[in-house]
Short mmCIF file of C-alpha atoms in Angstrom, two decimals:
data_model
loop_
_atom_site.label_atom_id
_atom_site.label_comp_id
_atom_site.label_asym_id
_atom_site.label_seq_id
_atom_site.Cartn_x
_atom_site.Cartn_y
_atom_site.Cartn_z
CA MET A 25 9.13 11.31 -10.99
CA SER A 26 7.33 10.66 -14.25
CA ASP A 27 7.89 6.92 -13.76
CA LEU A 28 6.35 7.20 -10.33
CA LEU A 29 3.35 8.99 -11.83
CA TRP A 30 3.00 6.12 -14.28
CA VAL A 31 2.93 3.68 -11.33
CA ALA A 32 0.21 5.77 -9.65
CA TRP A 33 -1.75 5.94 -12.90
CA ARG A 34 -1.46 2.18 -13.43
CA GLY A 35 -2.99 1.65 -10.01
CA GLN A 36 -5.88 4.05 -10.64
CA ARG A 37 -6.83 3.51 -14.21
CA ALA A 38 -9.84 1.37 -13.28
CA GLN A 39 -11.19 4.24 -11.15
CA ALA A 40 -10.59 6.66 -14.01
CA ALA A 41 -12.53 4.38 -16.37
CA ALA A 42 -15.44 4.05 -13.92
CA LEU A 43 -15.69 7.81 -13.50
CA ALA A 44 -15.44 8.31 -17.26
CA ALA A 45 -18.31 5.85 -17.74
CA LEU A 46 -20.45 7.81 -15.26
CA LEU A 47 -19.64 11.05 -17.08
CA LEU A 48 -20.70 9.44 -20.33
CA LEU A 49 -24.07 8.51 -18.79
CA TYR A 50 -24.34 12.04 -17.51
CA GLY A 51 -23.58 13.38 -20.96
CA ALA A 52 -26.39 11.23 -22.36
CA ALA A 53 -28.82 12.62 -19.77
CA ALA A 54 -27.66 16.14 -20.64
CA ALA A 55 -28.21 15.50 -24.34
CA VAL A 56 -31.77 14.44 -23.57
CA GLU A 57 -32.36 17.60 -21.57
CA ARG A 58 -30.94 19.74 -24.36
CA LEU A 59 -33.50 18.25 -26.73
CA GLU A 60 -36.26 18.37 -24.15
CA PRO A 61 -35.66 21.53 -22.04
CA ASP A 62 -38.83 20.90 -20.02
CA LEU A 63 -37.06 18.29 -17.88
CA GLY A 64 -36.68 20.96 -15.25
CA GLY A 65 -32.99 21.12 -14.51
CA LEU A 66 -32.34 17.39 -14.26
CA THR A 67 -28.76 17.98 -15.37
CA PHE A 68 -28.29 20.54 -12.62
CA GLN A 69 -29.59 18.24 -9.94
CA LEU A 70 -27.43 15.36 -11.10
CA ALA A 71 -24.32 17.58 -11.14
CA GLY A 72 -24.56 17.76 -7.35
CA LEU A 73 -23.79 14.03 -7.16
CA GLN A 74 -20.40 14.35 -8.81
CA ALA A 75 -18.44 14.97 -5.60
CA GLY A 76 -20.07 11.92 -4.04
CA ALA A 77 -19.05 9.78 -7.01
CA ILE A 78 -15.44 10.97 -6.75
CA CYS A 79 -15.43 10.23 -3.03
CA LEU A 80 -16.89 6.73 -3.49
CA ILE A 81 -15.12 5.57 -6.62
CA TRP A 82 -11.76 7.22 -6.28
CA GLY A 83 -11.13 8.51 -2.75
CA ALA A 84 -12.31 5.85 -0.34
CA PRO A 85 -10.68 2.81 -2.02
CA LEU A 86 -7.40 4.55 -2.83
CA ILE A 87 -5.53 3.48 0.31
CA ALA A 88 -8.10 1.18 1.94
CA ARG A 89 -7.83 -1.20 -1.02
CA GLU A 90 -4.04 -1.40 -0.57
CA PHE A 91 -4.56 -2.46 3.05
CA GLU A 92 -7.23 -4.98 2.08
CA ALA A 93 -5.11 -6.63 -0.59
CA GLY A 94 -1.91 -6.37 1.46
CA THR A 95 -0.22 -4.52 -1.41
CA HIS A 96 0.74 -1.65 0.89
CA LYS A 97 3.47 -4.02 2.08
CA LEU A 98 4.79 -4.12 -1.47
CA ALA A 99 4.44 -0.39 -2.15
CA TRP A 100 5.93 0.75 1.13
CA THR A 101 8.99 -1.50 1.18
CA GLN A 102 10.52 -0.16 -2.02
CA SER A 103 13.18 2.55 -1.88
CA LEU A 104 10.88 5.58 -1.76
CA SER A 105 9.29 7.09 1.32
CA ARG A 106 5.59 6.74 2.06
CA GLY A 107 5.26 10.51 1.75
CA ARG A 108 6.49 10.45 -1.84
CA TRP A 109 4.31 7.47 -2.64
CA LEU A 110 1.26 9.28 -1.26
CA ALA A 111 2.16 12.47 -3.13
CA ALA A 112 2.34 10.62 -6.46
CA VAL A 113 -0.88 8.71 -5.86
CA LEU A 114 -2.74 11.85 -4.78
CA ALA A 115 -1.41 13.87 -7.71
CA VAL A 116 -2.92 11.41 -10.18
CA ALA A 117 -6.20 11.16 -8.25
CA ALA A 118 -6.50 14.95 -7.97
CA ALA A 119 -5.82 15.36 -11.69
CA GLY A 120 -8.56 12.82 -12.38
CA ALA A 121 -11.06 14.54 -10.07
CA LEU A 122 -10.35 17.97 -11.56
CA THR A 123 -10.61 16.67 -15.13
CA ALA A 124 -13.95 15.04 -14.38
CA THR A 125 -15.19 18.30 -12.86
CA ALA A 126 -14.06 20.30 -15.90
CA VAL A 127 -15.82 17.87 -18.26
CA LEU A 128 -19.00 18.14 -16.24
CA ALA A 129 -18.83 21.93 -16.24
CA ALA A 130 -18.42 21.89 -20.02
CA VAL A 131 -21.44 19.61 -20.42
CA LEU A 132 -23.53 21.90 -18.23
CA THR A 133 -22.58 24.97 -20.27
CA TRP A 134 -23.50 23.08 -23.42
CA VAL A 135 -26.93 22.10 -22.12
CA LEU A 136 -27.79 25.41 -20.51
CA PRO A 137 -25.68 28.12 -22.09
CA ASP A 138 -27.85 30.80 -20.53
CA ALA A 139 -28.93 29.79 -17.06
CA GLY A 140 -30.49 33.05 -16.02
CA GLY A 141 -32.36 33.24 -12.74
CA ASP A 142 -30.67 33.44 -9.37
CA PRO A 143 -26.93 32.53 -9.45
CA THR A 144 -26.96 31.77 -5.73
CA TYR A 145 -29.69 29.14 -6.07
CA TRP A 146 -27.76 25.98 -5.08
CA PRO A 147 -27.94 23.87 -8.25
CA TYR A 148 -26.42 26.72 -10.22
CA TYR A 149 -24.07 27.96 -7.51
CA GLU A 150 -22.64 24.52 -6.68
CA SER A 151 -21.95 23.60 -10.29
CA HIS A 152 -20.38 26.84 -11.47
CA GLY A 153 -17.26 28.83 -10.71
CA LEU A 154 -14.57 27.46 -8.39
CA VAL A 155 -16.72 25.65 -5.87
CA PRO A 156 -17.19 22.38 -7.85
CA TYR A 157 -13.40 22.04 -8.26
CA ALA A 158 -12.68 22.71 -4.59
CA ARG A 159 -15.47 20.35 -3.60
CA ALA A 160 -14.12 17.60 -5.85
CA LEU A 161 -10.74 17.85 -4.12
CA LEU A 162 -12.39 17.88 -0.71
CA ALA A 163 -14.47 14.80 -1.58
CA LEU A 164 -11.33 13.00 -2.76
CA ALA A 165 -9.33 13.90 0.35
CA LEU A 166 -12.20 12.91 2.63
CA GLY A 167 -12.45 9.44 1.05
CA VAL A 168 -8.67 8.98 1.08
CA ALA A 169 -8.32 10.03 4.72
CA LEU A 170 -11.13 7.78 5.95
CA GLY A 171 -9.77 4.90 3.86
CA ALA A 172 -6.31 5.37 5.37
CA VAL A 173 -7.61 5.57 8.92
CA THR A 174 -10.28 2.81 8.81
CA ARG A 175 -8.37 0.57 6.35
CA HIS A 176 -11.65 -0.81 4.99
CA THR A 177 -13.49 0.34 1.87
CA ARG A 178 -16.77 -0.95 3.27
CA ILE A 179 -16.43 1.50 6.18
CA ALA A 180 -14.71 4.38 4.37
CA MET A 181 -17.20 4.49 1.48
CA PRO A 182 -20.48 5.03 3.36
CA LEU A 183 -18.87 7.12 6.10
CA SER A 184 -17.18 9.55 3.73
CA LEU A 185 -20.32 9.82 1.61
CA LEU A 186 -22.39 10.58 4.70
CA LEU A 187 -19.97 13.25 5.91
CA LEU A 188 -19.81 14.76 2.45
CA GLY A 189 -23.62 14.96 2.30
CA VAL A 190 -23.80 16.56 5.73
CA GLY A 191 -21.09 19.02 4.69
CA GLN A 192 -23.09 19.92 1.60
CA LEU A 193 -26.20 20.68 3.67
CA VAL A 194 -24.19 22.69 6.20
CA GLY A 195 -22.64 24.62 3.32
CA ARG A 196 -26.08 25.47 1.94
CA ALA A 197 -27.34 26.60 5.34
CA LEU A 198 -24.34 28.83 5.98
CA ARG A 199 -24.47 30.24 2.48
CA GLY A 200 -28.10 31.25 3.05
CA ARG A 201 -27.09 33.35 6.07
CA SER A 202 -24.27 35.18 4.32
CA ASP A 203 -24.90 38.25 2.23
CA LEU A 204 -21.74 38.00 0.14
CA PRO A 205 -22.18 38.35 -3.62
CA PHE A 206 -21.52 35.41 -5.97
CA TRP A 207 -17.74 35.63 -6.47
CA PRO A 208 -16.57 36.57 -2.97
CA LEU A 209 -18.79 33.77 -1.69
CA GLN A 210 -17.29 31.33 -4.20
CA TRP A 211 -13.74 32.30 -3.24
CA THR A 212 -14.41 32.05 0.48
CA GLU A 213 -16.16 28.71 0.22
CA SER A 214 -13.50 27.25 -2.09
CA ALA A 215 -10.71 28.38 0.24
CA ILE A 216 -12.41 26.63 3.17
CA TYR A 217 -12.85 23.42 1.14
CA LEU A 218 -9.22 23.44 0.04
CA LEU A 219 -8.03 24.04 3.59
CA LEU A 220 -10.14 21.09 4.79
CA ALA A 221 -8.74 18.96 1.96
CA LEU A 222 -5.21 19.80 3.07
CA VAL A 223 -5.98 18.86 6.68
CA LEU A 224 -7.53 15.58 5.51
CA THR A 225 -4.46 14.85 3.39
CA GLY A 226 -2.35 15.35 6.50
CA ILE A 227 -4.58 12.92 8.39
CA ALA A 228 -4.19 10.37 5.58
CA TYR A 229 -0.41 10.72 5.80
CA LEU A 230 -0.42 10.27 9.58
CA GLY A 231 -2.68 7.26 9.07
CA ILE A 232 -0.14 5.44 6.92
CA ARG A 233 3.14 6.75 8.30
CA HIS A 234 3.88 4.08 10.87
CA ARG A 235 1.47 1.28 10.08
CA ALA A 236 2.14 -2.07 8.50
CA MET B 25 31.00 -7.52 8.85
CA ASN B 26 27.42 -8.08 9.90
CA ALA B 27 24.76 -7.65 7.27
CA LEU B 28 22.10 -7.32 9.93
CA GLU B 29 22.28 -6.47 13.58
CA THR B 30 19.43 -5.56 15.89
CA ARG B 31 19.79 -4.19 19.41
CA GLU B 32 17.13 -4.24 22.10
CA LEU B 33 14.57 -4.38 19.33
CA GLY B 34 10.98 -4.40 20.58
CA LYS B 35 7.48 -3.82 19.30
CA ARG B 36 4.44 -3.25 21.47
CA TYR B 37 0.86 -3.34 20.23
CA ARG B 38 -1.21 -1.52 22.83
CA GLN B 39 -0.49 -3.57 25.98
CA ARG B 40 1.12 -6.61 24.37
CA TRP B 41 4.77 -6.91 23.41
CA ALA B 42 4.94 -8.88 20.14
CA LEU B 43 8.71 -8.78 20.32
CA SER B 44 11.01 -7.62 23.08
CA GLU B 45 14.73 -7.09 23.62
CA ALA B 46 15.58 -8.86 20.40
CA GLY B 47 19.27 -8.85 19.62
CA ILE B 48 20.17 -10.78 16.49
CA VAL B 49 23.23 -10.85 14.28
CA VAL B 50 23.40 -12.15 10.71
CA PRO B 51 26.87 -12.04 9.12
CA ALA B 52 27.32 -10.85 5.54
CA GLY B 53 26.62 -13.56 3.00
CA ALA B 54 24.77 -15.79 5.47
CA LYS B 55 21.42 -17.40 4.81
CA ALA B 56 19.57 -17.22 8.09
CA ALA B 57 16.46 -19.21 8.95
CA LEU B 58 13.98 -17.64 11.35
CA VAL B 59 11.86 -20.25 13.09
CA GLY B 60 9.42 -20.32 15.97
CA PRO B 61 5.82 -21.23 16.79
CA ASN B 62 2.85 -19.18 15.60
CA GLY B 63 2.65 -15.88 17.44
CA SER B 64 6.29 -16.02 18.53
CA GLY B 65 7.05 -12.71 16.81
CA LYS B 66 8.55 -13.89 13.50
CA SER B 67 6.49 -11.61 11.25
CA THR B 68 6.92 -8.69 13.65
CA LEU B 69 10.69 -9.11 13.57
CA LEU B 70 10.72 -9.31 9.75
CA ASN B 71 8.41 -6.29 9.43
CA LEU B 72 10.75 -4.30 11.67
CA VAL B 73 13.87 -5.38 9.79
CA SER B 74 12.26 -4.47 6.45
CA GLY B 75 11.22 -1.02 7.65
CA LEU B 76 7.52 -1.70 7.26
CA LEU B 77 7.00 -1.26 11.01
CA THR B 78 8.62 1.31 13.27
CA PRO B 79 10.10 -0.23 16.44
CA THR B 80 8.86 0.73 19.90
CA THR B 81 12.37 0.21 21.30
CA GLY B 82 15.83 -0.42 19.91
CA ARG B 83 17.14 -0.25 16.37
CA VAL B 84 18.04 -2.11 13.22
CA GLU B 85 21.41 -1.77 11.49
CA ILE B 86 22.26 -2.95 8.00
CA PHE B 87 26.00 -3.22 7.39
CA GLY B 88 26.60 -1.00 10.41
CA ARG B 89 24.27 1.76 9.24
CA PRO B 90 20.76 2.69 10.38
CA LEU B 91 18.07 0.98 8.33
CA GLU B 92 17.29 2.58 4.99
CA MET B 93 14.52 1.39 2.70
CA ALA B 94 16.87 0.86 -0.25
CA ALA B 95 19.11 -1.50 1.76
CA VAL B 96 16.52 -4.22 2.34
CA ALA B 97 14.29 -6.09 -0.09
CA PHE B 98 11.21 -7.62 1.47
CA VAL B 99 8.79 -10.28 0.32
CA ALA B 100 5.89 -10.12 2.77
CA GLN B 101 3.77 -13.05 3.87
CA ASP B 102 1.32 -14.19 1.14
CA LYS B 103 3.52 -12.38 -1.44
CA PRO B 104 1.21 -9.39 -2.04
CA LEU B 105 1.28 -8.21 -5.68
CA TYR B 106 -1.10 -6.05 -7.70
CA ARG B 107 -3.24 -8.86 -9.05
CA ARG B 108 -4.59 -7.12 -12.14
CA TRP B 109 -1.22 -5.94 -13.33
CA SER B 110 0.96 -7.72 -15.85
CA VAL B 111 4.42 -8.98 -14.94
CA ALA B 112 5.87 -6.18 -17.11
CA ASP B 113 3.82 -3.60 -15.16
CA LEU B 114 5.29 -4.90 -11.92
CA LEU B 115 8.83 -4.70 -13.28
CA ARG B 116 8.16 -1.11 -14.34
CA PHE B 117 6.89 -0.49 -10.81
CA GLY B 118 10.17 -1.90 -9.43
CA ALA B 119 12.21 0.31 -11.74
CA ALA B 120 10.23 3.45 -10.84
CA THR B 121 10.44 2.94 -7.10
CA ASN B 122 14.07 1.81 -6.76
CA PRO B 123 17.03 3.93 -7.91
CA GLY B 124 19.41 0.96 -8.05
CA TRP B 125 17.04 -1.18 -10.14
CA ASP B 126 18.71 -4.09 -11.94
CA ARG B 127 16.42 -4.86 -14.82
CA ALA B 128 18.57 -7.62 -16.29
CA ALA B 129 18.69 -9.56 -13.01
CA ALA B 130 14.92 -9.38 -12.51
CA GLU B 131 14.16 -10.33 -16.11
CA SER B 132 16.59 -13.24 -16.22
CA LEU B 133 15.06 -14.77 -13.10
CA LEU B 134 11.63 -14.64 -14.74
CA SER B 135 12.66 -15.84 -18.18
CA GLY B 136 14.58 -18.66 -16.51
CA HIS B 137 11.25 -19.90 -15.19
CA ASP B 138 9.21 -19.24 -18.34
CA ILE B 139 7.25 -16.36 -16.85
CA GLY B 140 6.47 -13.97 -19.70
CA PRO B 141 6.19 -10.19 -19.26
CA ARG B 142 2.64 -10.07 -20.64
CA GLU B 143 1.17 -12.56 -18.19
CA ARG B 144 -1.27 -11.19 -15.66
CA VAL B 145 -0.47 -11.73 -12.01
CA ASP B 146 -3.87 -13.23 -11.15
CA ARG B 147 -3.40 -15.93 -13.80
CA LEU B 148 -0.10 -17.12 -12.34
CA SER B 149 0.27 -20.10 -10.01
CA GLY B 150 1.33 -19.63 -6.40
CA GLY B 151 4.86 -20.72 -7.24
CA GLN B 152 5.07 -18.31 -10.16
CA ARG B 153 3.77 -15.44 -8.03
CA THR B 154 6.47 -16.21 -5.47
CA LEU B 155 9.07 -16.08 -8.24
CA VAL B 156 7.71 -12.71 -9.46
CA ALA B 157 7.93 -11.37 -5.90
CA LEU B 158 11.50 -12.70 -5.71
CA ALA B 159 12.34 -11.07 -9.05
CA LEU B 160 11.23 -7.71 -7.64
CA ALA B 161 13.43 -8.31 -4.60
CA VAL B 162 16.39 -9.29 -6.79
CA GLY B 163 15.91 -6.25 -9.05
CA LYS B 164 16.08 -3.94 -6.05
CA ARG B 165 19.73 -4.97 -5.56
CA ALA B 166 19.46 -4.75 -1.79
CA ASP B 167 22.16 -5.84 0.66
CA LEU B 168 19.68 -7.92 2.62
CA VAL B 169 16.74 -9.95 1.30
CA VAL B 170 14.00 -10.70 3.83
CA LEU B 171 11.39 -13.36 3.04
CA ASP B 172 8.38 -14.02 5.27
CA GLU B 173 7.16 -17.60 4.85
CA PRO B 174 8.13 -17.79 1.16
CA LEU B 175 7.30 -21.50 1.01
CA ALA B 176 3.86 -21.43 2.58
CA GLU B 177 1.11 -22.92 0.42
CA LEU B 178 3.50 -24.04 -2.33
CA ASP B 179 3.48 -27.54 -3.78
CA PRO B 180 6.72 -29.56 -3.40
CA LEU B 181 7.92 -28.80 -6.94
CA ALA B 182 7.43 -25.03 -6.59
CA ARG B 183 9.05 -25.21 -3.17
CA THR B 184 12.18 -26.75 -4.65
CA GLU B 185 12.28 -24.14 -7.42
CA VAL B 186 11.93 -21.26 -4.97
CA MET B 187 14.57 -22.67 -2.63
CA THR B 188 16.98 -23.04 -5.54
CA VAL B 189 16.53 -19.35 -6.36
CA VAL B 190 17.03 -18.40 -2.71
CA ARG B 191 20.17 -20.51 -2.45
CA GLU B 192 21.67 -18.74 -5.46
CA LEU B 193 20.93 -15.21 -4.23
CA GLU B 194 24.09 -13.17 -3.82
CA ALA B 195 22.65 -11.07 -1.01
CA THR B 196 22.44 -12.00 2.65
CA VAL B 197 19.08 -13.67 3.27
CA LEU B 198 16.80 -13.83 6.29
CA LEU B 199 13.76 -16.04 5.81
CA SER B 200 11.10 -17.49 8.04
CA SER B 201 9.42 -20.84 7.73
CA HIS B 202 7.55 -23.43 9.69
CA ILE B 203 9.21 -26.31 7.98
CA LEU B 204 12.69 -26.75 9.28
CA ALA B 205 13.54 -29.55 6.87
CA ASP B 206 13.17 -27.15 3.93
CA LEU B 207 15.61 -24.71 5.45
CA ALA B 208 18.39 -27.08 6.42
CA ASP B 209 19.64 -27.41 2.83
CA VAL B 210 19.68 -23.71 2.06
CA CYS B 211 20.41 -21.95 5.33
CA ASP B 212 23.54 -21.88 7.46
CA HIS B 213 22.27 -19.75 10.35
CA LEU B 214 19.39 -20.18 12.74
CA ILE B 215 17.36 -17.69 14.75
CA LEU B 216 14.78 -19.23 17.04
CA LEU B 217 12.02 -17.11 18.53
CA GLY B 218 9.70 -18.07 21.38
CA ALA B 219 7.04 -15.86 22.97
CA GLY B 220 8.46 -12.69 21.47
CA ARG B 221 12.04 -13.34 22.55
CA VAL B 222 15.18 -14.57 20.81
CA ARG B 223 15.98 -18.04 22.12
CA LEU B 224 18.81 -19.01 19.78
CA CYS B 225 20.91 -17.12 17.27
CA GLY B 226 24.01 -18.43 15.54
CA SER B 227 25.45 -20.59 12.79
CA PHE B 228 24.25 -24.18 12.53
CA ALA B 229 27.75 -25.43 13.29
CA ASP B 230 28.20 -23.29 16.41
CA LEU B 231 24.77 -24.10 17.76
CA LEU B 232 25.17 -27.83 17.30
CA SER B 233 28.71 -28.12 18.64
CA GLY B 234 28.72 -28.99 22.31
CA HIS B 235 24.99 -29.72 22.32
CA PRO B 236 23.63 -33.24 22.72
CA ALA B 237 21.01 -32.68 19.98
CA ALA B 238 21.54 -34.94 17.00
CA ASP B 239 20.51 -32.39 14.41
CA LEU B 240 18.89 -29.00 13.95
CA GLU B 241 15.36 -30.27 14.26
CA ASP B 242 16.28 -31.93 17.54
CA LEU B 243 17.89 -28.73 18.77
CA VAL B 244 14.90 -26.58 17.91
CA LEU B 245 12.50 -29.06 19.51
CA HIS B 246 14.64 -29.12 22.64
CA TYR B 247 14.40 -25.34 22.99
CA LEU B 248 10.71 -25.26 22.19
CA ARG B 249 9.95 -27.90 24.82
CA ASN B 250 12.04 -26.20 27.50
CA PRO B 251 10.95 -22.57 27.56
CA GLU B 252 13.52 -21.79 30.26
CA ALA B 253 16.49 -23.12 28.34
CA VAL B 254 18.82 -20.34 27.22
CA ARG B 255 22.02 -20.60 25.34
#
């Protein structure tokens, strides 16, 4: 299995580097805000874009790119099943998405150790607790599923980003109507995101199971 | 013993049958050439035999057993490889995805053609890429090696090199090509497809005996010109 994870990592290291570069830029912006606290929560606002970046850079091309280059014909005619191939590829991608989210959370804590104010105000709520991790996995699964079904990055990228944005707005609207406190709300929302991510993973698998 | 046998094999894409009722037999150790005009179902048949596609009807048997991924090595049309990877990366990929991986066999094929492990795939020539794809197929140690148009877009020198490798493969081989002349030296069996159906299937010797055609090319042309002719 570890060899298979190496294969998956070899195929995704460019995505990992791109996301790392974005995080570095983000870190630079955060450093500026730490020196100049009057920037008014720039770091917070930018944090909301992380899921979109994961979806665009990592999720959407993951399978669509294999179809475009024809390399799925290489990957899927070795001795392992497509299910195992997908599991290995997704494991590496999920680890990357979660790591990026953890790094971002650490940067945020460093810039604004004491946020204060209302914890349910969206920039704070969406970048703290469990929700950013669950959302990162949902963004990844959404990109992967649309890439597997449409087989084109140029379709999967904008479409998944659009759906993710709509989902984010719907989430905010629903959250506003609920009167749950911070943690129960976080748990509920994260559970819904993870469930959706699982469904999307299933769709991705069905999308590649019988196709050549 | 037959290395490959298909029964009633068919594939439908929406309303159109790309291949129907295909029954072919390739004996163990044979080198079978698959020929036919564009759109006759060659790639569909090879994709079914390699397990890349799931058939609509019928089945594929390798040495009398239902098709398993480990039993067939496949080099798809255009030889898809991860272009930014090194040759060594690809060999590691082969080892990780195939339990019966034969590292020595794959490496000796490459070193025999001066393809170093550190070279990047996108810097290789078309002939070299074909050889890398063949090395992956050889390393898999499959009972049947399936090659879809392995000679397309190769210069004459590379073509000769590739055909020499194919001729020396220990496994049973099924390969498709447009150029019959290239196949006559290497292959001993012929499968001719026309409009999604098998028109001819057998050894060169059997097909030519009792037929007025002077040679294989003549025979193939005869069947292509007379769509109703059946043997």
